[in-house]
């Protein structure tokens, strides 16, 4: 019995030991082998832990753990790391290539099982930020749609690097080789494509030790695809043509400068210390004198070019030829400001002085022009082709004043010439409100003998919208444009660096012609109603229609020979006489061109 009791006691002790070990067995850590890029959800009981095995022998691996209350424990070359994320927290670490790592995750919650999501993946390579290392031999890369795959390669000695696409293995590809030389110079290669003839499937660059090259692959179709290529290196002296691309200086190209900018600085009498705007060729300053007179603007730098750019900022255009560092300007009336443009220097001191009193010239008569034209209903088809004239083109065309009183393109019965003064570069109606639409008549010496006010007359035409061009309208546009500098280079109408080829015909800058429309009658929708007249009993009266030959008397409207004489198309008298003579001959022929700004 005693023996039995001892055995029983021993048995009980063993049982107790086993029971004592049971919790350890329950909570022993499970081991999970991670697969590159695959996320595993792992439940960890209260007080339990799991072991994560990550194979990073071939490449770096990133480990990301998403979970709540946990203790993340691992041993790497740098020692031990741990973290206690808050609910929903993330722990991440990078494991350097070369080992198989074991990580332990412990549930530190005292009452709740925790579920963690664990992902181990090799870093993404082939991007512009993390390019893949180029290896010599055959390479294969997968290109995302509209994306690219990048390689990097550093030369350790002089020689030549060749990239050759395997055209048997892939048919949709593109690549380029760019580099940064050891001295910091950038070199840019030519991009080659699989769909461009002649086909170029390989490129070779000469290299020196320390040069770093980036090779970017894509697909010519921009669709996803695989590119197979071979990389090879041949040692030897670098060819001298390698630094052939010091075209890099072109990259820091300065942006094109504006023709002019208007400064917020107002000039005053005396010395004005000025800094020109570097973003423009010319900086314009405004001067508002208190009294009429002759004013002289003198720049202290002889390289400065000073010019007059108009009266006020409403219309600004360069109106001074053969500029120097001195500008003299006569101001007849107080009110308009003087716009002074300066170019050729960065800083300058501009002295402004009143050098003489204004002696008014003999007053010239002012005539308010009244339109002689009777306006008609005019419209064009919705699908009409309207072609602009180009007054800076060198190819000469012809416009002719037809018997109907309107200009035509090419001949007297060619396509109608039209304009829409509501939609030209100048606000015609806005300018009229300031009384700006005026022009001049000159004598044989080029002296002004008459000022003509076209404000009301031009607005009447503008209110018609798209309308055929009459002789009086062409004259108005021409004269006002000459007076206000509309036809000057770099103004509101003519682009910088261009000039009107035929100055006497600059008015065509506002004009177009309607392709295939030769008569205003084609625009009148009411004409189809005329067939109703045969229904009327007075049809016998229709013989009177022969009386309509009197309508040919309307050519007497061109009988207005005085009109061309009073209002020549250009500003000088010799051309005025020519235009008048041509009007008397029944047609005004003028040379000019089509517009393609």
Coordinates of C-alpha atoms in Angstrom, one line a residue:
X1 CA 0.0 0.0 0.0
X2 CA 2.8 2.3 0.8
X3 CA 4.4 1.4 -2.5
X4 CA 1.2 2.1 -4.3
X5 CA 0.9 5.4 -2.6
X6 CA 4.3 6.4 -3.7
X7 CA 3.5 5.5 -7.3
X8 CA 0.3 7.3 -7.0
X9 CA 2.0 10.4 -5.7
X10 CA 4.6 10.2 -8.5
X11 CA 1.8 9.9 -11.1
X12 CA 0.0 12.9 -9.7
X13 CA 3.2 14.9 -9.8
X14 CA 3.7 14.1 -13.4
X15 CA 0.1 14.9 -14.2
X16 CA 0.5 18.2 -12.5
X17 CA 3.6 19.0 -14.5
X18 CA 1.8 18.1 -17.8
X19 CA -1.1 20.3 -16.8
X20 CA 1.3 23.1 -15.9
X21 CA 2.8 22.9 -19.3
X22 CA -0.5 22.9 -21.2
X23 CA -0.8 26.8 -21.4
X24 CA 2.7 26.9 -22.9
X25 CA 1.6 24.4 -25.6
X26 CA -1.6 26.3 -26.3
X27 CA 0.2 29.6 -26.7
X28 CA 3.3 28.4 -28.5
X29 CA 4.1 30.6 -31.5
X30 CA 3.0 29.5 -35.0
X31 CA 5.4 30.1 -37.9
X32 CA 4.2 31.7 -41.1
X33 CA 6.3 31.7 -44.2
X34 CA 5.6 34.9 -46.2
X35 CA 5.2 34.8 -50.0
X36 CA 6.4 37.9 -51.9
X37 CA 3.5 40.3 -52.2
X38 CA 0.9 38.1 -50.6
X39 CA -1.0 39.4 -47.5
X40 CA -1.8 37.0 -44.7
X41 CA -4.4 37.6 -42.0
X42 CA -3.3 36.0 -38.7
X43 CA -5.3 35.7 -35.5
X44 CA -3.2 35.9 -32.3
X45 CA -4.9 34.8 -29.1
X46 CA -4.6 36.7 -25.8
X47 CA -1.0 36.4 -24.6
X48 CA 0.0 34.5 -27.8
X49 CA 2.4 35.3 -30.5
X50 CA 3.2 34.3 -34.1
X51 CA 6.5 33.9 -36.0
X52 CA 7.0 35.4 -39.5
X53 CA 9.7 34.0 -41.7
X54 CA 10.8 36.3 -44.5
X55 CA 13.2 35.2 -47.2
X56 CA 15.3 38.2 -48.2
X57 CA 18.3 36.4 -49.5
X58 CA 17.9 37.6 -53.1
X59 CA 16.6 41.2 -52.6
X60 CA 15.5 43.7 -50.0
X61 CA 12.0 43.0 -48.5
X62 CA 9.5 45.4 -47.0
X63 CA 7.4 44.0 -44.2
X64 CA 4.1 45.8 -43.3
X65 CA 2.0 44.7 -40.3
X66 CA -1.5 46.2 -39.8
X67 CA -3.1 45.5 -36.4
X68 CA -4.2 46.8 -33.1
X69 CA -2.6 46.2 -29.7
X70 CA 0.5 44.2 -30.5
X71 CA 4.2 43.9 -29.8
X72 CA 6.3 43.6 -33.0
X73 CA 9.7 42.1 -32.3
X74 CA 12.5 41.2 -34.7
X75 CA 16.2 40.9 -34.8
X76 CA 18.2 42.3 -37.8
X77 CA 21.7 43.6 -38.2
X78 CA 20.7 46.8 -36.5
X79 CA 19.4 45.1 -33.4
X80 CA 15.9 44.7 -31.9
X81 CA 12.9 46.8 -32.9
X82 CA 9.5 47.0 -31.3
X83 CA 6.3 49.0 -31.5
X84 CA 2.9 49.2 -29.8
X85 CA 0.5 50.5 -32.6
X86 CA -2.7 52.2 -31.6
X87 CA -5.9 50.6 -33.0
X88 CA -5.7 50.5 -36.7
X89 CA -1.9 51.2 -36.5
X90 CA 0.7 50.1 -39.0
X91 CA 4.3 48.9 -38.4
X92 CA 6.7 48.7 -41.3
X93 CA 10.3 47.8 -41.7
X94 CA 12.8 47.2 -44.5
X95 CA 14.9 44.1 -44.4
X96 CA 18.2 44.3 -46.3
X97 CA 19.0 41.6 -48.8
X98 CA 21.2 38.7 -47.8
X99 CA 19.4 36.7 -45.1
X100 CA 16.3 34.8 -44.1
X101 CA 14.7 36.8 -41.2
X102 CA 12.5 35.6 -38.4
X103 CA 10.1 38.2 -36.8
X104 CA 7.8 37.7 -33.8
X105 CA 4.5 39.4 -33.3
X106 CA 3.0 39.3 -29.8
X107 CA -0.6 40.1 -28.8
X108 CA -0.2 42.4 -25.8
X109 CA -4.0 42.8 -25.3
X110 CA -5.1 41.4 -21.9
X111 CA -8.6 40.3 -23.0
X112 CA -9.0 40.4 -26.8
X113 CA -7.7 38.2 -29.6
X114 CA -6.0 40.3 -32.3
X115 CA -6.0 39.9 -36.0
X116 CA -3.1 41.3 -38.0
X117 CA -2.5 41.6 -41.7
X118 CA 1.1 40.9 -42.7
X119 CA 2.6 41.6 -46.1
X120 CA 6.2 41.0 -47.2
X121 CA 7.2 42.2 -50.6
X122 CA 10.3 43.1 -52.6
X123 CA 10.4 46.8 -53.4
X124 CA 9.0 47.9 -56.7
X125 CA 11.7 48.6 -59.2
X126 CA 11.7 49.9 -62.7
X127 CA 10.3 53.2 -61.8
X128 CA 11.9 56.5 -62.5
X129 CA 12.6 56.9 -58.8
X130 CA 13.8 53.3 -58.2
X131 CA 15.1 52.1 -61.5
X132 CA 16.2 48.5 -61.9
X133 CA 19.9 47.7 -62.2
X134 CA 20.9 46.9 -65.8
X135 CA 22.7 43.6 -66.2
X136 CA 24.6 42.6 -69.2
X137 CA 22.9 39.9 -71.4
X138 CA 19.2 39.3 -72.1
X139 CA 16.7 41.3 -70.1
X140 CA 12.9 41.3 -70.0
X141 CA 10.7 44.0 -68.6
X142 CA 7.0 44.5 -68.4
X143 CA 5.7 48.0 -69.3
X144 CA 2.4 49.2 -67.9
X145 CA -0.1 50.9 -70.3
X146 CA 1.0 54.6 -70.8
X147 CA 4.0 53.8 -68.5
X148 CA 7.7 53.1 -68.7
X149 CA 10.3 50.8 -67.3
X150 CA 13.6 52.3 -66.1
X151 CA 17.1 50.8 -65.8
X152 CA 20.2 52.4 -64.4
X153 CA 23.8 51.5 -65.2
X154 CA 27.1 53.0 -64.0
X155 CA 30.2 52.6 -66.2
X156 CA 33.3 51.4 -64.3
X157 CA 35.6 51.9 -67.3
X158 CA 35.8 53.5 -70.7
X159 CA 34.1 51.7 -73.5
X160 CA 30.7 51.4 -75.3
X161 CA 27.3 50.3 -74.1
X162 CA 24.9 48.8 -76.6
X163 CA 21.1 48.2 -76.1
X164 CA 19.5 46.0 -78.8
X165 CA 15.8 45.1 -78.8
X166 CA 15.0 41.5 -79.7
X167 CA 12.6 42.2 -82.6
X168 CA 11.7 38.5 -82.9
X169 CA 10.5 38.4 -79.3
X170 CA 8.6 41.7 -79.3
X171 CA 7.1 44.0 -81.9
X172 CA 5.8 47.0 -79.9
X173 CA 8.5 49.0 -78.2
X174 CA 10.3 52.2 -77.8
X175 CA 13.4 53.2 -75.8
X176 CA 15.9 56.0 -75.1
X177 CA 19.4 56.2 -73.5
X178 CA 20.1 59.3 -71.4
X179 CA 23.1 59.9 -69.2
X180 CA 24.9 62.1 -66.7
X181 CA 28.6 62.1 -67.4
X182 CA 31.2 62.0 -64.7
X183 CA 31.8 65.8 -65.0
X184 CA 28.0 66.5 -64.5
X185 CA 27.2 67.1 -68.1
X186 CA 23.7 65.8 -69.2
X187 CA 23.5 63.8 -72.5
X188 CA 20.2 63.0 -74.2
X189 CA 19.8 60.2 -76.7
X190 CA 17.3 59.9 -79.6
X191 CA 14.2 58.0 -78.8
X192 CA 13.6 55.1 -81.2
X193 CA 10.2 53.5 -82.0
X194 CA 9.1 50.1 -83.4
X195 CA 6.6 51.8 -85.7
X196 CA 8.9 54.3 -87.4
X197 CA 10.8 53.6 -90.6
X198 CA 13.6 53.1 -91.1
X199 CA 13.5 50.8 -88.1
X200 CA 16.3 51.3 -85.5
X201 CA 16.3 48.6 -82.9
X202 CA 19.7 49.2 -81.3
X203 CA 21.8 52.1 -80.0
X204 CA 25.4 52.3 -78.8
X205 CA 26.8 55.1 -76.6
X206 CA 30.4 55.7 -75.7
X207 CA 31.1 55.9 -72.0
X208 CA 33.8 56.7 -69.5
X209 CA 34.3 55.5 -65.9
X210 CA 31.8 57.2 -63.6
X211 CA 29.2 58.0 -66.3
X212 CA 25.7 57.0 -65.1
X213 CA 23.1 56.1 -67.8
X214 CA 19.3 55.7 -67.6
X215 CA 17.6 53.5 -70.1
X216 CA 13.8 53.9 -70.4
X217 CA 11.6 51.4 -72.2
X218 CA 8.0 51.8 -73.3
X219 CA 5.6 50.7 -76.0
X220 CA 5.0 52.7 -79.2
X221 CA 1.3 52.0 -78.9
X222 CA 1.2 53.1 -75.2
X223 CA -0.5 49.7 -74.4
X224 CA 0.8 47.3 -71.8
X225 CA 3.4 44.9 -73.1
X226 CA 6.7 43.0 -72.6
X227 CA 10.0 44.2 -74.1
X228 CA 12.9 41.8 -74.5
X229 CA 16.4 43.2 -75.2
X230 CA 20.1 42.5 -74.9
X231 CA 22.6 44.7 -73.1
X232 CA 26.3 44.5 -73.9
X233 CA 29.5 46.4 -73.0
X234 CA 32.7 46.5 -74.9
X235 CA 35.7 47.9 -73.1
X236 CA 38.0 50.4 -74.9
X237 CA 38.6 54.1 -75.2
X238 CA 35.5 56.2 -75.3
X239 CA 34.8 57.8 -78.6
X240 CA 35.3 61.6 -78.7
X241 CA 31.8 62.0 -80.1
X242 CA 30.3 61.1 -76.7
X243 CA 30.2 64.7 -75.3
X244 CA 28.5 65.5 -78.6
X245 CA 25.5 66.7 -76.6
X246 CA 26.5 69.9 -75.0
X247 CA 23.3 71.0 -76.6
X248 CA 22.1 70.9 -73.0
X249 CA 22.7 74.7 -72.7
X250 CA 19.6 74.9 -74.9
X251 CA 17.5 73.6 -72.0
X252 CA 17.9 76.8 -70.0
X253 CA 16.3 78.7 -72.9
X254 CA 14.9 82.0 -71.7
X255 CA 11.2 82.4 -72.3
X256 CA 10.3 84.6 -75.2
X257 CA 9.9 88.2 -74.1
X258 CA 6.7 90.2 -74.5
X259 CA 6.8 93.0 -77.0
X260 CA 6.1 95.5 -74.2
X261 CA 4.7 96.0 -70.7
X262 CA 3.2 99.1 -69.3
X263 CA 4.8 100.1 -66.0
X264 CA 2.7 101.4 -63.0
X265 CA 5.4 104.1 -62.5
X266 CA 4.4 107.6 -63.8
X267 CA 7.1 109.9 -65.1
X268 CA 7.5 113.3 -63.6
X269 CA 9.5 116.4 -64.6
X270 CA 13.2 116.2 -63.8
X271 CA 15.2 113.0 -63.4
X272 CA 13.4 109.6 -63.2
X273 CA 15.5 106.6 -62.1
X274 CA 13.9 103.6 -63.9
X275 CA 14.3 99.8 -63.9
X276 CA 13.0 98.2 -67.0
X277 CA 10.9 95.0 -66.9
X278 CA 13.1 92.1 -67.9
X279 CA 10.1 90.1 -69.3
X280 CA 9.5 92.5 -72.2
X281 CA 11.5 94.1 -75.0
X282 CA 10.1 97.6 -74.2
X283 CA 8.9 99.0 -70.9
X284 CA 6.3 101.8 -71.3
X285 CA 6.0 104.6 -68.8
X286 CA 3.1 107.2 -68.7
X287 CA 3.7 110.9 -68.5
X288 CA 0.8 113.3 -67.6
X289 CA 1.9 116.9 -68.0
X290 CA -0.1 119.8 -66.5
X291 CA 0.3 122.0 -69.6
X292 CA 0.7 121.9 -73.3
X293 CA 4.2 122.4 -74.7
X294 CA 7.2 120.7 -76.2
X295 CA 8.7 118.1 -74.0
X296 CA 12.1 116.4 -74.3
X297 CA 12.9 113.0 -72.8
X298 CA 16.6 112.3 -72.5
X299 CA 18.1 109.0 -71.2
X300 CA 21.6 109.2 -69.6
X301 CA 22.6 106.0 -71.3
X302 CA 23.4 106.4 -75.0
X303 CA 22.4 102.8 -75.6
X304 CA 18.8 103.4 -74.4
X305 CA 16.2 103.7 -77.2
X306 CA 13.3 106.1 -76.3
X307 CA 10.2 106.2 -78.4
X308 CA 6.6 107.5 -78.4
X309 CA 4.0 104.8 -77.9
X310 CA 0.7 106.8 -78.2
X311 CA -1.6 109.0 -76.2
X312 CA -2.8 107.0 -73.2
X313 CA -3.0 103.3 -72.6
X314 CA -6.2 102.9 -74.6
X315 CA -4.2 102.4 -77.9
X316 CA -0.6 101.6 -77.5
X317 CA 1.8 101.1 -80.5
X318 CA 5.3 102.0 -81.4
X319 CA 5.2 105.2 -83.4
X320 CA 8.9 106.3 -83.5
X321 CA 11.3 105.2 -86.2
X322 CA 15.1 105.6 -85.8
X323 CA 15.0 105.8 -82.1
X324 CA 17.9 107.4 -80.1
X325 CA 18.3 108.1 -76.4
X326 CA 16.4 111.4 -76.9
X327 CA 12.7 111.9 -77.7
X328 CA 11.0 115.2 -78.4
X329 CA 7.3 115.4 -78.3
X330 CA 4.8 118.2 -78.8
X331 CA 1.7 118.1 -76.6
X332 CA -1.1 120.3 -78.0
X333 CA -3.8 119.7 -75.3
X334 CA -3.7 119.0 -71.6
X335 CA -5.5 115.7 -70.8
X336 CA -4.0 113.0 -73.0
X337 CA -1.0 111.3 -71.4
X338 CA 2.3 110.6 -73.3
X339 CA 3.3 106.9 -73.4
X340 CA 7.1 106.7 -73.5
X341 CA 8.7 103.4 -74.3
X342 CA 12.3 102.5 -73.4
X343 CA 14.4 99.5 -74.5
X344 CA 18.0 98.5 -74.9
X345 CA 19.1 98.8 -71.3
X346 CA 18.2 97.4 -67.9
X347 CA 18.3 100.6 -65.8
X348 CA 18.3 104.2 -66.9
X349 CA 17.8 107.7 -65.6
X350 CA 15.3 109.6 -67.8
X351 CA 15.3 113.3 -67.6
X352 CA 12.0 115.0 -68.6
X353 CA 11.9 118.7 -69.4
X354 CA 9.5 121.2 -71.0
X355 CA 11.7 122.8 -73.6
X356 CA 9.3 125.1 -75.4
X357 CA 5.8 126.4 -75.4
X358 CA 3.2 124.9 -77.7
X359 CA 2.5 127.1 -80.8
X360 CA -0.8 125.8 -82.2
X361 CA -0.9 125.0 -85.9
X362 CA -3.6 126.6 -88.0
X363 CA -6.8 124.9 -87.2
X364 CA -8.1 122.5 -89.8
X365 CA -11.8 122.1 -90.5
X366 CA -13.6 119.1 -88.9
X367 CA -16.2 117.3 -90.9
X368 CA -18.7 114.8 -89.5
X369 CA -19.0 112.2 -92.1
X370 CA -22.5 110.9 -92.9
X371 CA -22.8 107.6 -94.6
X372 CA -24.1 107.7 -98.2
X373 CA -24.8 104.0 -98.4
X374 CA -28.3 102.6 -97.9
X375 CA -28.1 99.5 -95.7
X376 CA -29.7 96.3 -96.8
X377 CA -30.6 93.0 -95.1
X378 CA -27.6 90.8 -95.3
X379 CA -26.8 87.3 -94.1
X380 CA -24.8 84.3 -95.1
X381 CA -25.6 80.6 -94.8
X382 CA -24.7 78.8 -91.6
X383 CA -22.2 76.6 -93.4
X384 CA -20.6 79.5 -95.4
X385 CA -16.9 79.4 -95.7
X386 CA -15.4 82.7 -94.7
X387 CA -11.7 83.3 -95.5
X388 CA -9.7 86.1 -93.8
X389 CA -7.3 88.3 -95.7
X390 CA -3.7 88.4 -94.6
X391 CA -2.2 91.9 -95.0
X392 CA 1.3 90.7 -94.0
X393 CA 1.5 87.9 -96.6
X394 CA 3.7 88.3 -99.7
X395 CA 1.4 86.6 -102.2
X396 CA -0.6 89.3 -103.9
X397 CA -4.4 89.0 -104.5
X398 CA -6.9 91.4 -106.0
X399 CA -10.0 93.1 -104.7
X400 CA -12.3 95.0 -107.1
X401 CA -15.1 97.5 -106.4
X402 CA -18.1 96.0 -108.3
X403 CA -21.0 97.7 -110.0
X404 CA -23.2 96.8 -106.9
X405 CA -21.1 99.2 -104.8
X406 CA -19.4 96.4 -102.8
X407 CA -15.8 95.0 -103.0
X408 CA -15.3 91.6 -104.5
X409 CA -12.3 89.2 -104.4
X410 CA -10.4 88.6 -107.6
X411 CA -12.8 90.4 -110.0
X412 CA -15.8 92.7 -110.1
X413 CA -18.1 89.7 -109.8
X414 CA -15.9 87.5 -107.6
X415 CA -16.6 86.5 -104.0
X416 CA -18.0 89.3 -101.7
X417 CA -15.6 91.0 -99.4
X418 CA -17.1 91.4 -95.9
X419 CA -16.3 92.6 -92.4
X420 CA -17.8 92.4 -88.9
X421 CA -16.7 95.5 -87.1
X422 CA -18.2 94.2 -83.9
X423 CA -15.6 91.4 -83.8
X424 CA -12.3 93.0 -85.0
X425 CA -9.2 93.5 -82.8
X426 CA -10.3 97.1 -82.0
X427 CA -13.5 97.8 -80.0
X428 CA -15.1 100.1 -82.7
X429 CA -18.1 101.0 -80.5
X430 CA -16.0 101.5 -77.4
X431 CA -13.5 103.7 -79.4
X432 CA -16.4 105.8 -80.7
X433 CA -17.6 106.6 -77.2
X434 CA -14.2 108.4 -76.7
X435 CA -14.4 110.1 -80.1
X436 CA -11.4 108.1 -81.3
X437 CA -12.6 107.2 -84.8
X438 CA -11.2 110.1 -86.7
X439 CA -9.0 110.4 -89.8
X440 CA -7.4 113.0 -92.0
X441 CA -7.3 114.3 -95.6
X442 CA -3.8 115.4 -96.8
X443 CA -2.7 117.8 -99.5
X444 CA 0.1 117.1 -102.1
X445 CA 2.7 118.0 -99.5
X446 CA 1.4 115.6 -97.0
X447 CA -0.1 118.3 -94.8
X448 CA -3.4 117.7 -93.1
X449 CA -6.1 119.8 -94.6
X450 CA -9.2 118.3 -93.1
X451 CA -10.1 116.1 -90.1
X452 CA -13.1 113.8 -90.6
X453 CA -15.1 112.5 -87.7
X454 CA -16.2 108.9 -88.5
X455 CA -17.5 108.0 -85.1
X456 CA -21.2 107.8 -85.9
X457 CA -20.7 106.5 -89.5
X458 CA -18.5 103.5 -88.4
X459 CA -20.8 102.6 -85.6
X460 CA -23.7 102.4 -88.1
X461 CA -21.7 99.8 -90.1
X462 CA -20.6 98.0 -86.9
X463 CA -24.3 97.6 -85.8
X464 CA -25.0 95.6 -89.1
X465 CA -22.7 92.8 -87.9
X466 CA -21.2 90.8 -90.8
X467 CA -21.7 93.1 -93.8
X468 CA -20.3 93.6 -97.4
X469 CA -17.5 96.3 -97.6
X470 CA -18.3 99.5 -99.5
X471 CA -15.8 102.0 -100.8
X472 CA -16.7 104.5 -98.0
X473 CA -16.3 101.9 -95.3
X474 CA -12.9 100.8 -96.7
X475 CA -11.9 104.5 -96.7
X476 CA -13.1 105.0 -93.1
X477 CA -11.2 101.9 -91.8
X478 CA -8.0 102.9 -93.7
X479 CA -8.0 106.5 -92.5
X480 CA -8.8 105.9 -88.9
X481 CA -6.3 103.0 -88.7
X482 CA -3.5 105.3 -90.1
X483 CA -4.4 108.0 -87.7
X484 CA -4.5 105.7 -84.6
X485 CA -1.5 103.5 -85.5
X486 CA -3.6 100.3 -86.0
X487 CA -1.4 99.2 -88.9
X488 CA 1.9 99.7 -87.0
X489 CA 4.1 96.6 -86.2
X490 CA 3.3 95.2 -82.8
X491 CA 0.1 97.3 -82.4
X492 CA -3.3 95.9 -81.7
X493 CA -3.7 94.5 -85.2
X494 CA -0.3 93.7 -86.7
X495 CA 1.8 91.1 -84.9
X496 CA 5.3 91.9 -83.5
X497 CA 7.9 91.5 -86.2
X498 CA 5.5 91.8 -89.1
X499 CA 4.6 94.6 -91.4
X500 CA 1.7 95.4 -93.7
X501 CA 2.9 94.5 -97.2
X502 CA 0.7 97.0 -99.0
X503 CA 0.1 99.9 -96.5
X504 CA -2.6 101.5 -98.7
X505 CA -4.7 98.3 -98.3
X506 CA -4.2 97.8 -94.6
X507 CA -8.0 98.1 -94.2
X508 CA -8.3 94.5 -95.4
X509 CA -6.9 93.4 -92.1
X510 CA -10.5 93.7 -90.8
X511 CA -11.9 91.9 -93.8
X512 CA -12.7 88.4 -95.2
X513 CA -14.4 87.0 -98.3
X514 CA -17.3 84.6 -98.5
X515 CA -16.3 81.6 -100.7
X516 CA -18.8 81.1 -103.5
X517 CA -21.0 84.1 -102.6
X518 CA -20.7 86.6 -105.4
X519 CA -23.9 88.7 -104.9
X520 CA -25.8 90.2 -102.0
X521 CA -29.0 88.9 -103.6
X522 CA -28.0 85.3 -102.6
X523 CA -28.3 86.5 -99.0
X524 CA -31.9 87.8 -99.3
X525 CA -34.4 85.3 -98.1
X526 CA -37.4 87.3 -99.4
X527 CA -36.6 86.8 -103.1
X528 CA -38.4 83.4 -103.3
X529 CA -41.7 85.3 -102.4
X530 CA -41.5 87.2 -105.7
X531 CA -43.2 84.3 -107.7
X532 CA -46.4 85.4 -106.0
X533 CA -46.5 88.6 -108.2
X534 CA -47.7 86.5 -111.3
X535 CA -50.9 85.8 -109.4
X536 CA -51.9 89.5 -109.5
X537 CA -54.3 90.7 -112.1
X538 CA -52.0 93.6 -112.9
X539 CA -49.6 91.3 -114.7
X540 CA -50.2 93.4 -117.8
X541 CA -48.5 96.2 -115.9
X542 CA -45.4 94.1 -115.9
X543 CA -44.3 95.5 -119.2
X544 CA -43.4 98.5 -117.3
X545 CA -40.7 96.5 -115.8
X546 CA -38.5 97.5 -118.7
X547 CA -38.6 100.9 -117.1
X548 CA -36.2 99.2 -114.6
X549 CA -33.3 99.9 -116.9
X550 CA -33.3 103.1 -114.9
X551 CA -31.8 101.0 -112.2
X552 CA -28.6 101.0 -114.3
X553 CA -28.7 104.7 -113.4
X554 CA -27.5 103.4 -110.1
X555 CA -24.0 103.2 -111.4
X556 CA -24.4 107.0 -110.9
X557 CA -23.8 106.1 -107.3
X558 CA -20.2 105.4 -108.4
X559 CA -20.9 108.8 -110.1
X560 CA -20.0 110.0 -106.8
X561 CA -16.5 110.5 -108.2
X562 CA -16.3 113.4 -105.7
X563 CA -16.6 110.8 -102.9
X564 CA -13.4 109.1 -103.9
X565 CA -11.8 112.5 -104.5
X566 CA -12.8 113.7 -101.1
X567 CA -12.0 110.4 -99.4
X568 CA -9.1 108.6 -101.0
X569 CA -8.3 105.1 -99.8
X570 CA -4.9 106.1 -98.6
X571 CA -3.5 109.2 -96.9
X572 CA -1.6 110.8 -99.7
X573 CA -2.9 112.8 -102.6
X574 CA -1.2 110.8 -105.4
X575 CA -2.9 107.6 -104.4
X576 CA -6.1 109.5 -103.8
X577 CA -6.1 110.6 -107.4
X578 CA -5.4 107.1 -108.6
X579 CA -8.3 105.7 -106.6
X580 CA -10.6 108.4 -107.9
X581 CA -9.6 107.7 -111.5
X582 CA -10.2 104.0 -111.0
X583 CA -13.6 104.7 -109.5
X584 CA -14.5 106.7 -112.6
X585 CA -13.4 103.8 -114.7
X586 CA -16.1 101.7 -112.9
X587 CA -13.9 99.5 -110.8
X588 CA -11.3 100.0 -108.1
X589 CA -8.5 97.4 -108.4
X590 CA -6.3 96.9 -105.4
X591 CA -3.4 94.5 -104.6
X592 CA -3.4 92.6 -101.4
X593 CA -3.5 89.1 -99.6
X594 CA -5.2 86.4 -97.6
X595 CA -4.9 86.2 -93.8
X596 CA -3.6 83.3 -91.7
X597 CA -2.6 84.7 -88.3

